[in-house]
PDB file of C-alpha atoms in Angstrom:
ATOM      1  CA  MET O   1      22.554 -72.610 -18.979  1.00 65.00           C
ATOM      2  CA  LEU O   2      22.323 -69.338 -21.105  1.00 65.00           C
ATOM      3  CA  ARG O   3      21.526 -67.441 -17.660  1.00 71.00           C
ATOM      4  CA  HIS O   4      24.614 -68.686 -16.082  1.00 65.00           C
ATOM      5  CA  ARG O   5      26.966 -68.210 -19.184  1.00 71.00           C
ATOM      6  CA  LEU O   6      26.075 -64.719 -19.222  1.00 74.00           C
ATOM      7  CA  SER O   7      26.100 -64.071 -15.394  1.00 73.00           C
ATOM      8  CA  THR O   8      29.949 -65.886 -15.742  1.00 77.00           C
ATOM      9  CA  LEU O   9      30.615 -63.182 -18.627  1.00 77.00           C
ATOM     10  CA  LEU O  10      29.375 -60.489 -16.851  1.00 81.00           C
ATOM     11  CA  ALA O  11      31.487 -61.343 -13.945  1.00 79.00           C
ATOM     12  CA  VAL O  12      34.541 -61.753 -15.960  1.00 81.00           C
ATOM     13  CA  VAL O  13      33.799 -58.104 -17.511  1.00 84.00           C
ATOM     14  CA  TYR O  14      33.153 -56.594 -13.937  1.00 84.00           C
ATOM     15  CA  ALA O  15      36.426 -58.070 -12.471  1.00 83.00           C
ATOM     16  CA  ALA O  16      38.379 -57.240 -15.768  1.00 84.00           C
ATOM     17  CA  ALA O  17      37.061 -53.556 -15.552  1.00 86.00           C
ATOM     18  CA  LEU O  18      37.843 -53.663 -11.807  1.00 85.00           C
ATOM     19  CA  PHE O  19      41.473 -54.750 -11.848  1.00 81.00           C
ATOM     20  CA  GLY O  20      41.838 -52.401 -14.830  1.00 81.00           C
ATOM     21  CA  PHE O  21      40.700 -49.313 -12.906  1.00 81.00           C
ATOM     22  CA  ILE O  22      43.047 -50.236 -10.357  1.00 78.00           C
ATOM     23  CA  PHE O  23      46.418 -51.280 -12.389  1.00 77.00           C
ATOM     24  CA  LEU O  24      46.048 -49.062 -14.991  1.00 78.00           C
ATOM     25  CA  PRO O  25      47.838 -45.950 -13.411  1.00 75.00           C
ATOM     26  CA  VAL O  26      50.244 -48.062 -11.845  1.00 75.00           C
ATOM     27  CA  ALA O  27      51.006 -49.789 -15.358  1.00 77.00           C
ATOM     28  CA  VAL O  28      51.318 -46.500 -17.128  1.00 75.00           C
ATOM     29  CA  LEU O  29      53.694 -45.299 -14.666  1.00 73.00           C
ATOM     30  CA  VAL O  30      55.896 -48.261 -15.082  1.00 75.00           C
ATOM     31  CA  LEU O  31      55.757 -48.298 -18.769  1.00 75.00           C
ATOM     32  CA  PHE O  32      57.010 -44.554 -19.088  1.00 72.00           C
ATOM     33  CA  SER O  33      59.666 -45.005 -16.471  1.00 73.00           C
ATOM     34  CA  PHE O  34      61.348 -46.818 -19.534  1.00 74.00           C
ATOM     35  CA  GLN O  35      60.669 -43.745 -21.785  1.00 72.00           C
ATOM     36  CA  ASP O  36      63.683 -43.176 -24.013  1.00 69.00           C
ATOM     37  CA  GLY O  37      62.986 -39.251 -23.672  1.00 65.00           C
ATOM     38  CA  ARG O  38      62.823 -36.276 -21.741  1.00 68.00           C
ATOM     39  CA  LEU O  39      59.052 -36.481 -20.809  1.00 64.00           C
ATOM     40  CA  PRO O  40      56.978 -39.374 -19.759  1.00 60.00           C
ATOM     41  CA  VAL O  41      54.121 -38.764 -21.937  1.00 61.00           C
ATOM     42  CA  PRO O  42      52.814 -40.582 -24.976  1.00 66.00           C
ATOM     43  CA  PRO O  43      54.109 -41.319 -27.469  1.00 65.00           C
ATOM     44  CA  PHE O  44      56.555 -43.900 -26.449  1.00 62.00           C
ATOM     45  CA  ASN O  45      59.567 -43.140 -27.695  1.00 68.00           C
ATOM     46  CA  GLY O  46      61.589 -46.538 -27.106  1.00 67.00           C
ATOM     47  CA  PHE O  47      62.884 -48.853 -24.030  1.00 75.00           C
ATOM     48  CA  SER O  48      65.688 -47.482 -22.172  1.00 70.00           C
ATOM     49  CA  LEU O  49      67.020 -47.901 -18.661  1.00 76.00           C
ATOM     50  CA  GLN O  50      68.786 -44.493 -18.403  1.00 75.00           C
ATOM     51  CA  TRP O  51      66.260 -43.212 -15.736  1.00 77.00           C
ATOM     52  CA  TYR O  52      66.619 -46.173 -13.316  1.00 80.00           C
ATOM     53  CA  GLU O  53      70.697 -45.621 -13.729  1.00 79.00           C
ATOM     54  CA  ALA O  54      70.198 -41.853 -12.853  1.00 79.00           C
ATOM     55  CA  ILE O  55      68.237 -42.430  -9.839  1.00 80.00           C
ATOM     56  CA  PHE O  56      70.477 -45.211  -8.449  1.00 82.00           C
ATOM     57  CA  ALA O  57      73.231 -42.602  -9.243  1.00 80.00           C
ATOM     58  CA  ASP O  58      71.428 -40.079  -7.506  1.00 79.00           C
ATOM     59  CA  ARG O  59      72.575 -39.602  -4.092  1.00 85.00           C
ATOM     60  CA  LYS O  60      69.631 -37.567  -2.423  1.00 84.00           C
ATOM     61  CA  LEU O  61      67.459 -40.137  -3.729  1.00 82.00           C
ATOM     62  CA  MET O  62      69.354 -43.069  -2.400  1.00 85.00           C
ATOM     63  CA  ALA O  63      69.808 -41.101   0.996  1.00 88.00           C
ATOM     64  CA  ALA O  64      66.028 -40.749   1.150  1.00 86.00           C
ATOM     65  CA  LEU O  65      65.368 -44.122   0.194  1.00 85.00           C
ATOM     66  CA  LEU O  66      67.469 -45.366   3.229  1.00 89.00           C
ATOM     67  CA  ASN O  67      65.800 -42.955   5.509  1.00 90.00           C
ATOM     68  CA  SER O  68      62.331 -44.347   4.342  1.00 88.00           C
ATOM     69  CA  LEU O  69      63.566 -47.756   5.112  1.00 89.00           C
ATOM     70  CA  ILE O  70      65.183 -46.915   8.318  1.00 91.00           C
ATOM     71  CA  VAL O  71      62.000 -44.987   9.330  1.00 91.00           C
ATOM     72  CA  ALA O  72      59.684 -47.531   8.107  1.00 91.00           C
ATOM     73  CA  THR O  73      60.906 -50.477   9.780  1.00 91.00           C
ATOM     74  CA  THR O  74      61.904 -49.073  13.157  1.00 93.00           C
ATOM     75  CA  SER O  75      58.439 -47.030  13.497  1.00 93.00           C
ATOM     76  CA  SER O  76      56.585 -50.477  12.410  1.00 92.00           C
ATOM     77  CA  ALA O  77      58.591 -52.433  15.026  1.00 93.00           C
ATOM     78  CA  VAL O  78      57.630 -50.177  17.778  1.00 94.00           C
ATOM     79  CA  ALA O  79      53.826 -49.955  16.558  1.00 93.00           C
ATOM     80  CA  CYS O  80      53.879 -53.641  16.788  1.00 92.00           C
ATOM     81  CA  LEU O  81      55.370 -53.809  19.994  1.00 92.00           C
ATOM     82  CA  LEU O  82      52.905 -51.613  21.595  1.00 92.00           C
ATOM     83  CA  GLY O  83      49.869 -52.452  19.782  1.00 91.00           C
ATOM     84  CA  PHE O  84      50.464 -56.129  21.131  1.00 90.00           C
ATOM     85  CA  MET O  85      51.258 -55.166  24.620  1.00 89.00           C
ATOM     86  CA  ALA O  86      48.256 -52.993  24.426  1.00 88.00           C
ATOM     87  CA  ALA O  87      45.879 -55.563  22.464  1.00 87.00           C
ATOM     88  CA  TYR O  88      47.312 -58.403  25.427  1.00 84.00           C
ATOM     89  CA  GLY O  89      46.288 -56.026  28.300  1.00 83.00           C
ATOM     90  CA  PHE O  90      42.678 -55.250  26.979  1.00 83.00           C
ATOM     91  CA  ALA O  91      42.105 -59.016  26.054  1.00 79.00           C
ATOM     92  CA  ARG O  92      43.443 -60.688  29.393  1.00 78.00           C
ATOM     93  CA  TYR O  93      42.559 -58.037  32.034  1.00 77.00           C
ATOM     94  CA  LYS O  94      39.482 -56.147  33.168  1.00 79.00           C
ATOM     95  CA  LEU O  95      40.467 -52.326  32.788  1.00 76.00           C
ATOM     96  CA  PRO O  96      38.170 -49.528  34.164  1.00 79.00           C
ATOM     97  CA  GLY O  97      36.544 -47.671  31.099  1.00 78.00           C
ATOM     98  CA  SER O  98      38.172 -50.660  28.600  1.00 76.00           C
ATOM     99  CA  ALA O  99      35.604 -49.894  25.971  1.00 80.00           C
ATOM    100  CA  LEU O 100      36.490 -45.895  26.062  1.00 84.00           C
ATOM    101  CA  GLN O 101      40.038 -46.817  26.004  1.00 82.00           C
ATOM    102  CA  ARG O 102      39.913 -49.105  23.054  1.00 81.00           C
ATOM    103  CA  GLY O 103      37.977 -46.391  21.377  1.00 82.00           C
ATOM    104  CA  LEU O 104      40.693 -43.804  22.133  1.00 82.00           C
ATOM    105  CA  LEU O 105      43.388 -45.907  21.161  1.00 83.00           C
ATOM    106  CA  ILE O 106      41.876 -46.570  17.519  1.00 84.00           C
ATOM    107  CA  ALA O 107      40.544 -42.925  17.330  1.00 82.00           C
ATOM    108  CA  PRO O 108      43.818 -41.717  15.266  1.00 83.00           C
ATOM    109  CA  MET O 109      42.789 -43.920  12.291  1.00 83.00           C
ATOM    110  CA  THR O 110      39.674 -41.805  11.615  1.00 84.00           C
ATOM    111  CA  VAL O 111      41.821 -38.485  12.002  1.00 84.00           C
ATOM    112  CA  SER O 112      43.293 -36.906   9.115  1.00 85.00           C
ATOM    113  CA  TYR O 113      47.095 -37.426   8.836  1.00 86.00           C
ATOM    114  CA  LEU O 114      47.495 -33.676   8.169  1.00 88.00           C
ATOM    115  CA  ILE O 115      45.660 -32.699  11.581  1.00 89.00           C
ATOM    116  CA  ILE O 116      48.153 -35.469  13.277  1.00 89.00           C
ATOM    117  CA  ALA O 117      50.878 -33.861  11.583  1.00 90.00           C
ATOM    118  CA  LEU O 118      49.832 -30.267  12.544  1.00 90.00           C
ATOM    119  CA  GLY O 119      49.128 -31.357  16.169  1.00 89.00           C
ATOM    120  CA  LEU O 120      52.608 -32.944  16.708  1.00 90.00           C
ATOM    121  CA  LEU O 121      54.443 -30.377  15.314  1.00 90.00           C
ATOM    122  CA  THR O 122      52.903 -28.051  17.642  1.00 90.00           C
ATOM    123  CA  VAL O 123      53.747 -30.206  20.411  1.00 89.00           C
ATOM    124  CA  LEU O 124      57.308 -30.802  19.437  1.00 89.00           C
ATOM    125  CA  ASN O 125      57.798 -27.072  19.153  1.00 87.00           C
ATOM    126  CA  THR O 126      56.158 -26.587  22.551  1.00 87.00           C
ATOM    127  CA  LEU O 127      58.924 -29.263  24.120  1.00 88.00           C
ATOM    128  CA  GLY O 128      61.501 -27.779  21.988  1.00 85.00           C
ATOM    129  CA  ILE O 129      62.454 -30.733  20.161  1.00 86.00           C
ATOM    130  CA  GLY O 130      63.887 -29.959  16.707  1.00 85.00           C
ATOM    131  CA  LEU O 131      62.495 -31.890  13.446  1.00 85.00           C
ATOM    132  CA  SER O 132      64.522 -35.029  12.216  1.00 87.00           C
ATOM    133  CA  LEU O 133      63.971 -38.636  11.109  1.00 88.00           C
ATOM    134  CA  TRP O 134      63.092 -39.165  14.761  1.00 90.00           C
ATOM    135  CA  THR O 135      60.184 -37.033  14.579  1.00 91.00           C
ATOM    136  CA  VAL O 136      59.003 -38.590  11.329  1.00 91.00           C
ATOM    137  CA  GLY O 137      59.199 -41.993  13.209  1.00 91.00           C
ATOM    138  CA  ILE O 138      56.967 -40.947  15.990  1.00 91.00           C
ATOM    139  CA  GLY O 139      54.575 -39.354  13.820  1.00 91.00           C
ATOM    140  CA  HIS O 140      54.430 -42.959  12.001  1.00 93.00           C
ATOM    141  CA  VAL O 141      54.172 -44.810  15.345  1.00 93.00           C
ATOM    142  CA  VAL O 142      50.963 -42.650  16.011  1.00 91.00           C
ATOM    143  CA  ILE O 143      48.997 -43.547  12.971  1.00 90.00           C
ATOM    144  CA  ASN O 144      50.192 -47.225  12.581  1.00 92.00           C
ATOM    145  CA  LEU O 145      49.729 -48.064  16.532  1.00 92.00           C
ATOM    146  CA  PRO O 146      45.961 -48.315  16.058  1.00 91.00           C
ATOM    147  CA  LEU O 147      46.058 -50.210  13.188  1.00 90.00           C
ATOM    148  CA  CYS O 148      48.491 -52.884  14.825  1.00 91.00           C
ATOM    149  CA  PHE O 149      46.327 -52.907  17.622  1.00 91.00           C
ATOM    150  CA  ALA O 150      43.118 -53.678  15.968  1.00 89.00           C
ATOM    151  CA  ILE O 151      44.707 -56.282  13.782  1.00 89.00           C
ATOM    152  CA  ILE O 152      45.992 -57.916  16.927  1.00 89.00           C
ATOM    153  CA  TYR O 153      43.296 -57.320  19.379  1.00 87.00           C
ATOM    154  CA  SER O 154      41.031 -58.754  16.881  1.00 84.00           C
ATOM    155  CA  SER O 155      42.843 -62.264  16.472  1.00 83.00           C
ATOM    156  CA  MET O 156      42.905 -62.959  20.095  1.00 79.00           C
ATOM    157  CA  GLY O 157      40.383 -65.553  20.744  1.00 72.00           C
ATOM    158  CA  ASP O 158      39.156 -67.654  23.690  1.00 70.00           C
ATOM    159  CA  HIS O 159      40.883 -70.739  22.446  1.00 70.00           C
ATOM    160  CA  HIS O 160      44.339 -68.838  23.473  1.00 70.00           C
ATOM    161  CA  VAL O 161      43.234 -68.308  26.922  1.00 73.00           C
ATOM    162  CA  ASN O 162      42.997 -71.946  27.574  1.00 72.00           C
ATOM    163  CA  ILE O 163      46.388 -72.569  26.218  1.00 77.00           C
ATOM    164  CA  GLU O 164      47.696 -69.870  28.202  1.00 74.00           C
ATOM    165  CA  ARG O 165      46.362 -71.244  31.385  1.00 74.00           C
ATOM    166  CA  ALA O 166      47.744 -74.664  30.714  1.00 78.00           C
ATOM    167  CA  ALA O 167      51.217 -72.691  30.226  1.00 75.00           C
ATOM    168  CA  ARG O 168      50.602 -71.074  33.904  1.00 75.00           C
ATOM    169  CA  ASP O 169      49.743 -74.605  35.137  1.00 70.00           C
ATOM    170  CA  LEU O 170      53.231 -75.859  34.267  1.00 74.00           C
ATOM    171  CA  GLY O 171      54.792 -72.902  36.277  1.00 76.00           C
ATOM    172  CA  ALA O 172      55.263 -70.255  33.586  1.00 74.00           C
ATOM    173  CA  SER O 173      55.193 -66.682  34.504  1.00 77.00           C
ATOM    174  CA  ASP O 174      53.152 -64.042  33.146  1.00 74.00           C
ATOM    175  CA  TRP O 175      56.036 -62.428  31.218  1.00 77.00           C
ATOM    176  CA  LYS O 176      56.718 -66.060  29.910  1.00 78.00           C
ATOM    177  CA  VAL O 177      53.323 -66.859  28.748  1.00 78.00           C
ATOM    178  CA  MET O 178      53.152 -63.630  26.972  1.00 78.00           C
ATOM    179  CA  LEU O 179      56.487 -63.719  25.075  1.00 80.00           C
ATOM    180  CA  LEU O 180      56.829 -67.525  24.618  1.00 79.00           C
ATOM    181  CA  VAL O 181      53.085 -68.567  24.328  1.00 79.00           C
ATOM    182  CA  THR O 182      50.813 -66.004  23.228  1.00 80.00           C
ATOM    183  CA  ALA O 183      53.145 -63.959  20.934  1.00 80.00           C
ATOM    184  CA  PRO O 184      54.046 -67.038  18.820  1.00 81.00           C
ATOM    185  CA  MET O 185      50.265 -67.936  18.380  1.00 81.00           C
ATOM    186  CA  LEU O 186      49.510 -64.637  17.372  1.00 82.00           C
ATOM    187  CA  MET O 187      52.780 -64.255  14.895  1.00 83.00           C
ATOM    188  CA  PRO O 188      50.506 -64.121  11.801  1.00 81.00           C
ATOM    189  CA  SER O 189      48.692 -61.224  13.109  1.00 84.00           C
ATOM    190  CA  ILE O 190      51.743 -59.356  14.280  1.00 87.00           C
ATOM    191  CA  LEU O 191      53.719 -60.151  10.780  1.00 84.00           C
ATOM    192  CA  ALA O 192      50.420 -58.636   8.970  1.00 83.00           C
ATOM    193  CA  SER O 193      50.180 -55.501  11.135  1.00 88.00           C
ATOM    194  CA  PHE O 194      54.185 -55.041  10.819  1.00 89.00           C
ATOM    195  CA  PHE O 195      54.068 -55.444   7.299  1.00 83.00           C
ATOM    196  CA  LEU O 196      51.038 -53.230   6.566  1.00 85.00           C
ATOM    197  CA  SER O 197      52.823 -50.734   8.807  1.00 89.00           C
ATOM    198  CA  VAL O 198      55.995 -50.675   6.901  1.00 87.00           C
ATOM    199  CA  THR O 199      53.788 -50.001   3.600  1.00 83.00           C
ATOM    200  CA  PHE O 200      51.874 -47.126   5.195  1.00 86.00           C
ATOM    201  CA  SER O 201      55.074 -45.633   6.543  1.00 88.00           C
ATOM    202  CA  TRP O 202      56.833 -46.228   3.210  1.00 82.00           C
ATOM    203  CA  ASP O 203      54.400 -44.079   1.301  1.00 81.00           C
ATOM    204  CA  GLU O 204      53.516 -41.263   3.885  1.00 86.00           C
ATOM    205  CA  PHE O 205      54.144 -37.900   2.661  1.00 87.00           C
ATOM    206  CA  ILE O 206      52.295 -35.341   4.907  1.00 89.00           C
ATOM    207  CA  ILE O 207      53.776 -36.257   8.190  1.00 90.00           C
ATOM    208  CA  ALA O 208      57.213 -36.796   6.731  1.00 89.00           C
ATOM    209  CA  PHE O 209      56.814 -33.524   5.040  1.00 88.00           C
ATOM    210  CA  LEU O 210      55.891 -31.621   8.266  1.00 89.00           C
ATOM    211  CA  LEU O 211      58.174 -33.329  10.802  1.00 89.00           C
ATOM    212  CA  SER O 212      61.275 -33.497   8.925  1.00 85.00           C
ATOM    213  CA  ARG O 213      64.123 -30.562   8.080  1.00 81.00           C
ATOM    214  CA  PHE O 214      67.429 -31.788   6.336  1.00 79.00           C
ATOM    215  CA  ASP O 215      67.124 -35.748   6.127  1.00 81.00           C
ATOM    216  CA  VAL O 216      63.710 -36.355   4.635  1.00 84.00           C
ATOM    217  CA  THR O 217      62.223 -39.687   3.218  1.00 87.00           C
ATOM    218  CA  LEU O 218      61.359 -40.701  -0.162  1.00 84.00           C
ATOM    219  CA  PRO O 219      58.029 -39.207  -0.913  1.00 85.00           C
ATOM    220  CA  VAL O 220      59.389 -36.114   0.384  1.00 85.00           C
ATOM    221  CA  GLU O 221      62.315 -36.186  -1.871  1.00 83.00           C
ATOM    222  CA  ILE O 222      59.638 -37.278  -4.883  1.00 80.00           C
ATOM    223  CA  TRP O 223      57.675 -34.363  -4.077  1.00 82.00           C
ATOM    224  CA  SER O 224      60.596 -31.989  -4.464  1.00 80.00           C
ATOM    225  CA  LEU O 225      61.431 -33.559  -7.863  1.00 75.00           C
ATOM    226  CA  LEU O 226      57.754 -32.993  -9.200  1.00 74.00           C
ATOM    227  CA  ARG O 227      58.058 -29.370  -8.199  1.00 75.00           C
ATOM    228  CA  SER O 228      60.478 -29.101 -11.293  1.00 68.00           C
ATOM    229  CA  GLY O 229      57.934 -30.659 -13.422  1.00 66.00           C
ATOM    230  CA  LEU O 230      57.048 -34.113 -15.225  1.00 66.00           C
ATOM    231  CA  ASN O 231      60.355 -36.586 -15.289  1.00 68.00           C
ATOM    232  CA  PRO O 232      60.851 -40.357 -16.333  1.00 71.00           C
ATOM    233  CA  LYS O 233      63.129 -40.164 -13.250  1.00 75.00           C
ATOM    234  CA  THR O 234      59.965 -39.728 -11.106  1.00 77.00           C
ATOM    235  CA  ASN O 235      58.315 -42.565 -12.660  1.00 76.00           C
ATOM    236  CA  ALA O 236      61.478 -44.849 -12.105  1.00 80.00           C
ATOM    237  CA  ILE O 237      61.507 -44.002  -8.430  1.00 79.00           C
ATOM    238  CA  GLY O 238      57.831 -44.449  -8.438  1.00 77.00           C
ATOM    239  CA  SER O 239      58.172 -48.000  -9.944  1.00 79.00           C
ATOM    240  CA  VAL O 240      60.763 -49.088  -7.509  1.00 79.00           C
ATOM    241  CA  VAL O 241      58.467 -48.041  -4.549  1.00 77.00           C
ATOM    242  CA  PHE O 242      55.863 -50.166  -5.836  1.00 78.00           C
ATOM    243  CA  LEU O 243      57.929 -52.978  -6.233  1.00 79.00           C
ATOM    244  CA  ALA O 244      59.104 -52.769  -2.822  1.00 74.00           C
ATOM    245  CA  SER O 245      55.631 -52.668  -1.548  1.00 73.00           C
ATOM    246  CA  ILE O 246      54.800 -55.719  -3.737  1.00 77.00           C
ATOM    247  CA  ALA O 247      57.570 -57.423  -2.333  1.00 76.00           C
ATOM    248  CA  LEU O 248      56.424 -56.844   1.441  1.00 69.00           C
ATOM    249  CA  LEU O 249      53.068 -58.195   0.594  1.00 72.00           C
ATOM    250  CA  VAL O 250      54.652 -61.103  -1.054  1.00 75.00           C
ATOM    251  CA  ILE O 251      56.427 -61.682   2.045  1.00 73.00           C
ATOM    252  CA  LEU O 252      53.593 -61.233   4.164  1.00 67.00           C
ATOM    253  CA  GLU O 253      51.376 -63.801   2.009  1.00 70.00           C
ATOM    254  CA  LEU O 254      54.352 -66.341   2.161  1.00 72.00           C
ATOM    255  CA  ALA O 255      54.851 -65.836   5.958  1.00 65.00           C
ATOM    256  CA  LEU O 256      51.086 -66.402   6.654  1.00 62.00           C
ATOM    257  CA  PHE O 257      50.884 -69.130   4.267  1.00 60.00           C
ATOM    258  CA  ARG O 258      53.718 -71.153   5.700  1.00 59.00           C
ATOM    259  CA  LYS O 259      52.468 -70.189   9.473  1.00 54.00           C
ATOM    260  CA  LYS O 260      48.808 -71.731   8.604  1.00 53.00           C
ATOM    261  CA  ASN O 261      50.317 -74.705   7.105  1.00 54.00           C
ATOM    262  CA  THR O 262      52.869 -75.623   9.749  1.00 51.00           C
ATOM    263  CA  PRO O 263      51.839 -78.749  11.645  1.00 49.00           C
TER     264      PRO O 263
END
């Protein structure tokens, strides 16, 4: 009995230390975003919303925020679509060298974002394509497509095959089976890959920095603010980004929970 209580106590302490280690920096960032002073450092001088008012009044920050939202949602949608089609093709058809092709498709997940960004920059310069939000979106599709493919492909089980065969026996074409049968069955995985891609794209800096010019995303704009030193303004916009990421995760959990409990 004593050993059980001791084990429980150690587990609680370990969990508290683990979550403290993970969330303490975020808690400090959020706390000092309300700092009533010029620097986001101790001591805490009092509660103020002036820095949130400042960021929402900053046109450059709001434009960067909108750019990040557009790039994240668009690139994630494209990555999910391509990932789903690739997963369906590899799972349902016998392709030559499929194992090698799957490995090549997932390979960008093991490559540094810096290397990918430099490679894309070289290719774009060679093709004479100017840098813009479109090129940033292309870069984010490259890094998120392998993730979408891996998530969706891993969820395609044999029981799906039987349902697809039944649909074909009822006269459905291959395209109808894929869009009206397979896609709805895989919707939890598709949503998971989409929202994770949005989160990664939303926070990504290196590709966005190297592949953009005048219109920049929020991480690049935050970096430009940090070049002038510490400022509670950066804490406030960081708190907004954190809140947006948490909101995406909550939406994902609710979507998956509803899907699993749908009769």
